[in-house]
Amino acid sequence: MRILVVEDEKRIADFLSRGLESAGYAVDVSHAGSHAIEMVHTTEYDLVILDLGLPDMDGLAVLQKIRNRKVTPPVLILSARDAVDDRVKGLEGGADDYLVKPFAFVELLARVRVLLRRGQPTPERLQVGDLTLDCIRRKVVRSGENIELAPKEFSILEYLMRNRGRPLSRTMIVEHVWDMDYDGLTNIVDVYIRHLRSKIDDKWPQKMIQTVRGIGYMLEAPEKQAERTI
Ligand code: CA
């Protein structure tokens, strides 16, 4: 899940990106409206968090530009303006939600999760073989046993499970789970896959995560793997 934070105030932008990253999201930050519009054009975001007071243009104008595109991510407006009028304008302009500064991070996170879920027709509970992942409660269970995962491990596993039976390259995984800054650091994927394997595969005779030579990784139910080799 990839989120674009559009916020000119560095302190708030840092606070948001750190918080969202530790919750397992990939976060890009833009400090200006024009730059944000460019980024939305070149990168597929699952959500945009948009401040209204930007140095180069009004956030509502940015919202309009984003909304003019055919496929647009949900937008959560963040603003110090708490007048009802502004809130209405934001929502009428196509924003999906509106949060007034100052806000509690937990509230922002709760709203982010709701918006991301809304944009996703995929089920909230993923199941592959005896492995289940609850996207809402962020719980992972294999053969009835609870498995504790770090946020990035959870994100990688969720991505693999949503794409079960389909090989995913290291670059795809990096782009989905980390930020742009991680370009070229695809080795980090191997490290995290090793952690994941130690938690969801090592104890069981049948392995879920497969290495796909020359590409990356794929997750598949052991029964399916057996079918393919026959
Ligand atoms: Ca601002």
PDB file of N, CA, C and O and ligand atoms in Angstrom, residues 7-9 51-55 101, ligand 1:
ATOM      1  N   GLU A   7       2.231  17.803   2.052  1.00  0.00           N
ATOM      2  CA  GLU A   7       2.262  18.674   3.238  1.00  0.00           C
ATOM      3  C   GLU A   7       3.532  19.507   3.191  1.00  0.00           C
ATOM      4  O   GLU A   7       4.628  18.962   3.076  1.00  0.00           O
ATOM      5  N   ASP A   8       3.387  20.825   3.247  1.00  0.00           N
ATOM      6  CA  ASP A   8       4.572  21.682   3.140  1.00  0.00           C
ATOM      7  C   ASP A   8       5.301  21.855   4.473  1.00  0.00           C
ATOM      8  O   ASP A   8       6.479  22.164   4.500  1.00  0.00           O
ATOM      9  N   GLU A   9       4.594  21.642   5.561  1.00  0.00           N
ATOM     10  CA  GLU A   9       5.242  21.827   6.855  1.00  0.00           C
ATOM     11  C   GLU A   9       6.049  20.572   7.194  1.00  0.00           C
ATOM     12  O   GLU A   9       5.474  19.498   7.431  1.00  0.00           O
ATOM     13  N   ASP A  51      -2.815  18.294   2.363  1.00  0.00           N
ATOM     14  CA  ASP A  51      -2.960  19.504   3.170  1.00  0.00           C
ATOM     15  C   ASP A  51      -3.556  20.586   2.270  1.00  0.00           C
ATOM     16  O   ASP A  51      -3.229  20.667   1.089  1.00  0.00           O
ATOM     17  N   LEU A  52      -4.428  21.426   2.809  1.00  0.00           N
ATOM     18  CA  LEU A  52      -5.048  22.465   1.973  1.00  0.00           C
ATOM     19  C   LEU A  52      -4.160  23.694   1.807  1.00  0.00           C
ATOM     20  O   LEU A  52      -4.142  24.320   0.760  1.00  0.00           O
ATOM     21  N   GLY A  53      -3.413  24.047   2.863  1.00  0.00           N
ATOM     22  CA  GLY A  53      -2.582  25.239   2.788  1.00  0.00           C
ATOM     23  C   GLY A  53      -1.198  24.924   2.254  1.00  0.00           C
ATOM     24  O   GLY A  53      -0.290  24.586   3.000  1.00  0.00           O
ATOM     25  N   LEU A  54      -1.034  25.024   0.938  1.00  0.00           N
ATOM     26  CA  LEU A  54       0.264  24.721   0.319  1.00  0.00           C
ATOM     27  C   LEU A  54       0.866  26.008  -0.223  1.00  0.00           C
ATOM     28  O   LEU A  54       0.148  26.956  -0.527  1.00  0.00           O
ATOM     29  N   PRO A  55       2.209  26.066  -0.337  1.00  0.00           N
ATOM     30  CA  PRO A  55       2.840  27.328  -0.728  1.00  0.00           C
ATOM     31  C   PRO A  55       2.534  27.758  -2.163  1.00  0.00           C
ATOM     32  O   PRO A  55       2.388  28.940  -2.437  1.00  0.00           O
ATOM     33  N   LYS A 101      -6.629  19.755  11.695  1.00  0.00           N
ATOM     34  CA  LYS A 101      -5.435  19.840  12.542  1.00  0.00           C
ATOM     35  C   LYS A 101      -5.765  20.670  13.780  1.00  0.00           C
ATOM     36  O   LYS A 101      -6.492  21.646  13.659  1.00  0.00           O
TER      37      LYS A 101
HETATM   38 CA    CA B   1       0.392  23.786   5.139  1.00  0.00          CA
END
